[in-house]
Tab-separated table of C-alpha atoms in Angstrom:
chain	number	residue	atom	x	y	z
H	1	MET	CA	216.307	-57.297	85.908
H	2	TYR	CA	216.383	-53.640	84.891
H	3	SER	CA	215.121	-52.345	81.550
H	4	LYS	CA	217.766	-51.195	79.087
H	5	LEU	CA	215.793	-47.956	78.809
H	6	LEU	CA	217.078	-47.104	82.299
H	7	ALA	CA	220.723	-47.563	81.295
H	8	PRO	CA	221.574	-43.816	81.133
H	9	LEU	CA	220.151	-43.222	84.624
H	10	LEU	CA	221.973	-46.269	85.994
H	11	ILE	CA	225.249	-45.048	84.501
H	12	VAL	CA	224.711	-41.720	86.266
H	13	GLU	CA	224.039	-43.587	89.511
H	14	ILE	CA	227.260	-45.572	89.133
H	15	LEU	CA	229.357	-42.504	88.357
H	16	ARG	CA	227.806	-40.446	91.160
H	17	GLY	CA	228.285	-43.113	93.804
H	18	ARG	CA	231.607	-44.653	92.786
H	19	THR	CA	233.726	-41.985	91.123
H	20	SER	CA	235.362	-38.669	91.838
H	21	GLU	CA	237.964	-36.532	90.095
H	22	ASP	CA	240.661	-38.555	91.838
H	23	SER	CA	238.972	-41.897	91.058
H	24	PRO	CA	237.627	-41.961	87.491
H	25	MET	CA	236.078	-45.038	85.878
H	26	CYS	CA	236.745	-46.298	82.357
H	27	GLN	CA	233.992	-47.503	80.021
H	28	SER	CA	234.864	-51.174	80.465
H	29	ASP	CA	234.492	-50.797	84.251
H	30	ILE	CA	231.092	-49.134	83.748
H	31	GLN	CA	230.108	-52.035	81.495
H	32	LYS	CA	231.080	-54.576	84.181
H	33	GLU	CA	229.320	-52.620	86.938
H	34	LEU	CA	226.080	-52.437	84.940
H	35	GLU	CA	226.077	-56.200	84.502
H	36	ARG	CA	227.145	-57.029	88.077
H	37	THR	CA	224.862	-54.615	89.941
H	38	TYR	CA	221.865	-54.212	87.644
H	39	GLY	CA	221.999	-57.306	85.412
H	40	LEU	CA	222.307	-55.226	82.248
H	41	SER	CA	224.529	-56.536	79.455
H	42	LEU	CA	225.351	-53.725	77.021
H	43	SER	CA	227.884	-53.478	74.240
H	44	ARG	CA	230.727	-50.965	74.446
H	45	ASN	CA	229.247	-49.051	71.485
H	46	THR	CA	225.911	-48.719	73.316
H	47	ILE	CA	227.617	-47.511	76.462
H	48	SER	CA	229.694	-45.024	74.438
H	49	SER	CA	226.490	-43.681	72.888
H	50	HIS	CA	224.869	-43.274	76.335
H	51	ILE	CA	227.953	-41.508	77.677
H	52	ALA	CA	227.994	-39.069	74.731
H	53	THR	CA	224.365	-38.216	75.498
H	54	LEU	CA	225.071	-37.806	79.210
H	55	LEU	CA	227.998	-35.468	78.513
H	56	GLU	CA	225.561	-33.224	76.646
H	57	HIS	CA	222.931	-33.315	79.403
H	58	TYR	CA	225.295	-33.023	82.389
H	59	PRO	CA	228.109	-30.705	81.243
H	60	ASP	CA	228.577	-29.293	84.764
H	61	ASN	CA	228.473	-32.619	86.612
H	62	LEU	CA	230.166	-35.143	84.351
H	63	GLY	CA	233.908	-34.843	83.886
H	64	PHE	CA	236.269	-36.932	81.832
H	65	ARG	CA	239.890	-37.587	81.067
H	66	GLU	CA	240.964	-37.974	77.483
H	67	ARG	CA	243.949	-39.131	75.498
H	68	VAL	CA	245.045	-37.964	72.062
H	69	ARG	CA	246.485	-40.544	69.691
H	70	VAL	CA	248.329	-39.783	66.463
H	71	GLN	CA	247.319	-42.281	63.803
H	72	SER	CA	249.592	-43.617	61.066
H	73	ASP	CA	248.284	-41.062	58.599
H	74	GLY	CA	249.108	-38.233	60.998
H	75	ALA	CA	245.517	-37.562	62.019
H	76	LYS	CA	244.779	-37.066	65.710
H	77	GLN	CA	242.142	-39.148	67.478
H	78	THR	CA	240.755	-38.209	70.897
H	79	THR	CA	239.424	-40.945	73.138
H	80	ILE	CA	237.900	-40.785	76.627
H	81	THR	CA	239.924	-42.828	79.094
H	82	GLY	CA	238.054	-42.104	82.318
H	83	LEU	CA	234.767	-40.622	83.517
H	84	PHE	CA	233.939	-39.135	86.903
H	85	TRP	CA	231.132	-37.299	88.647
H	86	ILE	CA	231.932	-33.718	89.698
H	87	HIS	CA	230.572	-33.527	93.235
H	88	ASP	CA	229.440	-30.259	94.798
H	89	PHE	CA	231.777	-30.877	97.753
H	90	SER	CA	235.378	-32.029	97.605
H	91	GLU	CA	236.900	-34.517	100.021
H	92	ALA	CA	238.611	-31.709	101.950
H	93	GLU	CA	235.374	-29.718	102.194
H	94	ILE	CA	233.469	-32.751	103.485
H	95	ARG	CA	236.138	-33.320	106.130
H	96	PHE	CA	235.851	-29.681	107.170
H	97	LEU	CA	232.066	-29.971	107.469
H	98	GLY	CA	232.447	-33.231	109.378
H	99	ASP	CA	234.770	-31.643	111.923
H	100	GLY	CA	232.243	-28.859	112.376
H	101	ALA	CA	229.402	-31.326	112.886
H	102	MET	CA	231.316	-33.248	115.544
H	103	SER	CA	232.253	-30.061	117.415
H	104	ALA	CA	228.623	-28.904	117.478
H	105	PRO	CA	226.774	-29.157	120.820
H	106	LEU	CA	224.574	-32.056	119.720
H	107	PRO	CA	223.871	-35.548	121.075
H	108	GLN	CA	226.232	-38.216	119.711
H	109	THR	CA	223.498	-40.048	117.794
H	110	GLN	CA	222.510	-36.839	116.020
H	111	LYS	CA	226.149	-36.117	115.158
H	112	ARG	CA	226.530	-39.537	113.535
H	113	GLU	CA	223.334	-38.951	111.546
H	114	LEU	CA	224.796	-35.675	110.305
H	115	LEU	CA	228.000	-37.432	109.261
H	116	ASP	CA	225.991	-39.977	107.257
H	117	LYS	CA	224.202	-37.150	105.451
H	118	LEU	CA	227.505	-35.371	104.778
H	119	ALA	CA	229.025	-38.566	103.402
H	120	SER	CA	226.230	-38.745	100.816
H	121	LEU	CA	227.375	-35.400	99.359
H	122	ASN	CA	230.344	-37.233	97.860
H	123	PRO	CA	229.681	-40.999	98.173
H	124	GLN	CA	233.006	-41.924	96.596
H	125	SER	CA	235.151	-40.337	99.302
H	126	GLY	CA	232.707	-39.155	101.975
H	127	VAL	CA	232.478	-42.379	103.967
H	128	SER	CA	236.222	-42.984	104.054
H	129	THR	CA	236.904	-39.323	104.827
H	130	LEU	CA	234.533	-39.133	107.790
H	131	LYS	CA	235.001	-42.571	109.340
H	132	ASN	CA	237.757	-41.340	111.668
H	133	VAL	CA	236.092	-38.078	112.686
H	134	VAL	CA	235.374	-38.186	116.406
H	135	SER	CA	233.906	-35.873	119.024
H	136	ALA	CA	235.804	-34.589	122.039
H	137	ASP	CA	232.708	-33.782	124.113
H	138	ALA	CA	230.803	-37.046	124.104
H	139	ARG	CA	229.686	-36.551	127.722
H	140	LYS	CA	228.061	-33.163	127.260
H	141	GLU	CA	224.914	-32.935	129.363
H	142	ARG	CA	221.792	-33.607	127.290
H	143	THR	CA	219.678	-30.936	129.027
H	144	VAL	CA	222.264	-28.268	128.211
H	145	VAL	CA	222.353	-29.379	124.578
H	146	ASN	CA	218.579	-29.360	124.258
H	147	ARG	CA	218.281	-25.905	125.848
H	148	LEU	CA	220.969	-24.546	123.521
H	149	LEU	CA	219.224	-25.868	120.405
H	150	ILE	CA	215.868	-24.490	121.528
H	151	ASN	CA	217.443	-21.126	122.347
H	152	ILE	CA	219.165	-20.889	118.963
H	153	GLY	CA	215.900	-21.657	117.176
H	154	THR	CA	214.060	-18.972	119.147
H	155	LEU	CA	216.818	-16.412	118.543
H	156	ASP	CA	216.893	-17.155	114.810
H	157	GLN	CA	213.171	-16.436	114.723
H	158	ALA	CA	213.563	-13.210	116.680
H	159	ILE	CA	216.386	-11.940	114.471
H	160	ALA	CA	214.438	-12.782	111.300
H	161	GLN	CA	211.332	-10.979	112.586
H	162	LYS	CA	213.352	-8.115	114.108
H	163	LYS	CA	211.624	-8.661	117.460
H	164	ARG	CA	212.900	-7.781	120.915
H	165	ILE	CA	213.369	-10.713	123.308
H	166	ARG	CA	213.286	-11.274	127.059
H	167	PHE	CA	215.029	-14.020	129.022
H	168	LEU	CA	216.103	-15.128	132.480
H	169	TRP	CA	219.778	-15.232	133.381
H	170	GLY	CA	221.278	-18.510	134.535
H	171	ARG	CA	223.823	-19.011	137.289
H	172	CYS	CA	226.134	-21.909	138.034
H	173	ALA	CA	226.155	-23.247	141.591
H	174	PRO	CA	227.409	-26.413	143.309
H	175	GLU	CA	224.815	-29.061	143.970
H	176	GLY	CA	226.179	-32.189	145.588
H	177	LYS	CA	229.352	-33.137	143.727
H	178	THR	CA	228.571	-31.285	140.508
H	179	LEU	CA	227.972	-27.766	139.232
H	180	VAL	CA	224.408	-27.144	138.125
H	181	LEU	CA	223.096	-24.327	135.951
H	182	LYS	CA	219.777	-22.887	137.140
H	183	PRO	CA	217.661	-19.854	136.176
H	184	THR	CA	217.585	-16.782	138.378
H	185	ASN	CA	214.820	-14.219	138.807
H	186	HIS	CA	216.810	-11.630	136.835
H	187	MET	CA	214.916	-10.766	133.635
H	188	SER	CA	216.494	-8.861	130.742
H	189	GLU	CA	215.176	-7.456	127.475
H	190	VAL	CA	217.522	-6.981	124.527
H	191	ASP	CA	217.442	-6.526	120.771
H	192	PRO	CA	219.103	-9.600	119.212
H	193	ARG	CA	221.514	-8.860	116.373
H	194	GLN	CA	223.571	-11.907	115.467
H	195	ILE	CA	224.532	-15.426	116.590
H	196	ILE	CA	228.227	-16.318	116.485
H	197	THR	CA	230.502	-19.112	117.682
H	198	SER	CA	233.773	-18.639	119.559
H	199	GLY	CA	235.903	-21.112	121.463
H	200	GLY	CA	233.342	-23.887	121.058
H	201	HIS	CA	230.476	-21.809	122.482
H	202	TYR	CA	227.528	-19.994	120.934
H	203	TYR	CA	227.017	-16.312	121.702
H	204	LEU	CA	224.310	-13.776	120.987
H	205	LEU	CA	225.364	-10.279	119.986
H	206	ALA	CA	222.683	-7.864	121.168
H	207	THR	CA	221.995	-4.303	122.236
H	208	TYR	CA	219.898	-2.950	125.084
H	209	PRO	CA	216.866	-0.813	124.163
H	210	SER	CA	218.322	2.141	126.072
H	211	ASN	CA	221.510	2.163	123.982
H	212	ALA	CA	221.302	0.682	120.483
H	213	GLU	CA	224.881	1.663	119.664
H	214	LYS	CA	226.729	-0.387	122.305
H	215	ILE	CA	226.976	-4.105	121.565
H	216	PHE	CA	227.042	-6.810	124.261
H	217	HIS	CA	227.358	-10.579	124.032
H	218	PHE	CA	225.660	-13.384	125.941
H	219	ARG	CA	226.423	-17.100	126.230
H	220	ILE	CA	223.338	-18.676	124.675
H	221	ASP	CA	223.477	-21.916	126.651
H	222	VAL	CA	223.145	-20.087	129.990
H	223	LEU	CA	219.962	-18.213	129.054
H	224	PHE	CA	216.574	-19.523	130.180
H	225	ASP	CA	213.012	-19.084	128.932
H	226	ILE	CA	213.793	-16.911	125.914
H	227	GLU	CA	210.632	-15.471	124.397
H	228	LEU	CA	209.775	-12.939	121.699
H	229	THR	CA	207.995	-9.733	122.620
H	230	ASP	CA	205.618	-7.714	120.463
H	231	VAL	CA	208.124	-4.844	120.319
H	232	ARG	CA	210.234	-4.433	117.199
H	233	MET	CA	213.928	-3.924	117.834
H	234	SER	CA	215.449	-0.485	117.452
H	235	THR	CA	217.642	0.471	114.499
H	236	PRO	CA	220.032	-2.468	114.125
H	237	ALA	CA	223.787	-2.287	114.344
H	238	THR	CA	225.544	-2.478	110.991
H	239	LYS	CA	227.357	-5.598	109.800
H	240	GLN	CA	230.640	-3.720	110.069
H	241	GLU	CA	229.969	-2.852	113.718
H	242	LEU	CA	229.192	-6.492	114.494
H	243	THR	CA	232.343	-7.625	112.677
H	244	ASP	CA	234.490	-5.080	114.523
H	245	TYR	CA	233.055	-6.254	117.844
H	246	GLN	CA	233.997	-9.864	117.121
H	247	GLN	CA	237.551	-8.899	116.157
H	248	LYS	CA	238.037	-6.957	119.399
H	249	HIS	CA	236.445	-9.672	121.559
H	250	PHE	CA	238.032	-12.791	120.134
H	251	MET	CA	237.655	-14.595	123.481
H	252	MET	CA	234.233	-13.059	124.148
H	253	PHE	CA	235.266	-10.835	127.075
H	254	ARG	CA	233.854	-7.325	127.241
H	255	GLY	CA	235.933	-4.238	126.623
H	256	GLY	CA	238.455	-3.218	123.975
H	257	SER	CA	241.869	-1.590	123.879
H	258	ASN	CA	245.150	-1.374	121.999
H	259	ALA	CA	247.930	-3.650	123.174
H	260	THR	CA	251.524	-4.192	122.134
H	261	ILE	CA	253.017	-7.667	122.334
H	262	ARG	CA	256.474	-9.137	121.759
H	263	VAL	CA	256.531	-12.537	120.104
H	264	ARG	CA	259.437	-14.896	119.569
H	265	ASN	CA	260.317	-14.921	115.885
H	266	THR	CA	259.474	-18.582	115.368
H	267	ASP	CA	256.865	-20.190	113.168
H	268	PRO	CA	254.867	-21.782	116.031
H	269	ALA	CA	254.713	-18.541	118.046
H	270	LEU	CA	253.723	-16.378	115.105
H	271	LEU	CA	251.096	-18.932	114.091
H	272	ARG	CA	249.458	-18.529	117.528
H	273	VAL	CA	249.201	-14.795	116.899
H	274	PHE	CA	247.760	-15.334	113.441
H	275	ASP	CA	245.217	-17.820	114.807
H	276	ALA	CA	243.962	-15.184	117.249
H	277	PHE	CA	244.206	-11.968	115.201
H	278	GLY	CA	244.729	-12.905	111.551
H	279	VAL	CA	245.810	-9.961	109.418
H	280	HIS	CA	244.725	-7.483	112.106
H	281	ALA	CA	248.030	-7.823	113.991
H	282	HIS	CA	250.276	-4.969	112.828
H	283	VAL	CA	254.066	-5.342	112.926
H	284	ILE	CA	255.840	-2.355	114.467
H	285	ALA	CA	259.348	-3.831	114.906
H	286	CYS	CA	261.153	-6.995	113.929
H	287	ASN	CA	264.539	-8.675	114.366
H	288	ARG	CA	265.873	-12.223	114.316
H	289	GLU	CA	264.720	-12.952	117.853
H	290	PHE	CA	261.438	-11.070	118.301
H	291	VAL	CA	258.547	-9.470	116.453
H	292	ASP	CA	256.659	-6.606	118.113
H	293	LEU	CA	253.037	-6.248	117.081
H	294	ARG	CA	250.134	-3.960	117.872
H	295	VAL	CA	246.733	-5.592	118.256
H	296	LYS	CA	243.281	-4.377	119.230
H	297	ALA	CA	241.416	-6.540	121.729
H	298	ASN	CA	240.018	-6.404	125.221
H	299	LEU	CA	242.530	-6.607	128.027
H	300	ASN	CA	240.857	-9.487	129.841
H	301	ALA	CA	241.110	-11.617	126.711
H	302	MET	CA	244.725	-10.557	126.208
H	303	ARG	CA	245.547	-11.379	129.821
H	304	TYR	CA	244.326	-14.968	129.609
H	305	TRP	CA	245.662	-15.484	126.107
H	306	ILE	CA	249.166	-14.301	127.020
H	307	LYS	CA	249.193	-16.543	130.089
H	308	GLN	CA	248.403	-19.462	127.833
H	309	ASN	CA	251.305	-18.516	125.552
H	310	SER	CA	253.730	-16.995	128.064
H	311	ASP	CA	256.587	-19.169	126.816
H	312	SER	CA	256.620	-17.213	123.550
H	313	ILE	CA	254.659	-13.980	124.034
H	314	GLU	CA	255.141	-10.960	126.315
H	315	ALA	CA	252.859	-7.962	126.831
H	316	LEU	CA	254.731	-4.669	126.323
H	317	ALA	CA	251.782	-2.297	126.716
H	318	PRO	CA	249.577	-1.054	128.242
H	319	GLN	CA	251.171	-0.933	131.654
H	320	GLU	CA	248.000	-2.054	133.424
H	321	LEU	CA	248.105	-5.305	131.482
H	322	ARG	CA	251.758	-5.870	132.401
H	323	CYS	CA	250.984	-5.202	136.076
H	324	GLN	CA	248.079	-7.641	136.080
H	325	LEU	CA	250.185	-10.348	134.437
H	326	ALA	CA	252.958	-9.737	136.982
H	327	LYS	CA	250.461	-10.221	139.822
H	328	ASP	CA	249.193	-13.390	138.163
H	329	ALA	CA	252.739	-14.705	137.897
H	330	GLN	CA	253.477	-13.915	141.559
H	331	THR	CA	250.276	-15.636	142.654
H	332	MET	CA	251.093	-18.735	140.638
H	333	LEU	CA	254.666	-18.777	141.926
H	334	ALA	CA	253.387	-18.690	145.511
H	335	GLN	CA	250.871	-21.451	144.806
H	336	TYR	CA	253.360	-23.819	143.262
H	337	THR	CA	256.344	-23.238	145.546
H	338	ARG	CA	254.559	-23.748	148.878
H	339	ASN	CA	254.233	-27.164	150.464
H	340	ASN	CA	251.685	-29.467	148.926
H	341	PRO	CA	248.222	-29.006	150.435
């Protein structure tokens, strides 16, 4: 049996765990829940008094719906018809965070623990929102995951302390029936600038000590034995330079150039362009059938991206990109028109 002195806190607990803006609770339901869950029997007037006090103490967290009645004498009376807790995260935001958690390179048990924590941010809708969120990479190798997490932690520390790092490169080689990633003897020293994600992978943006102006990127999960040095990094690249680099290397291939593409004037095709370039794709011509756009990206990325979307997108310039795509098409034609191996 709970003390009636705890009634205001218990009402908060009920509203926080069982209501949202889309699912308010009326005072009679609160009264029933107090008696059923906590064994407290309170009158409606007492509950109304507690709610009035809570509205004063929690103006940013406690929301309500009200109804205005016109009495027989013409006076207006306002009554509260439903109360709800205003959660810091909406249902859509929790789903977005849940999708991010499940796409992270973590063991499955740790992902489920994260989902449970996310669900608690909005107990009313969190559990139902996240129950169908699943991971597409359940078989990811545990050693790779552990190395990635350790590497990210070390890099975060280096970036915060503005320290130069050294690491061993990894290489992928066949071993038996699988490909295995192993460290090489090749040691590099770089100044770490920023950690980003692209295409489901984590990358480090960094500069070499000999040239602090040119940015490079490295797949974090293929780096071994990262350690901080006692040397402070050189003058860091600006946020704008790092942002520009990411826009030009949207598939994390080195190099950058202007390219002109022709896209079928359909919603699905144009959405593919927007997904890759956002507002940085500039329209230079348009008719009912096609839209010509100028984009800035590296040619290797453009080459692979256009091959993925060749049913709707054509490279118009530069000529070297068109020639490379033509060679790719000829190679594929030869592969798929010869007799089966």
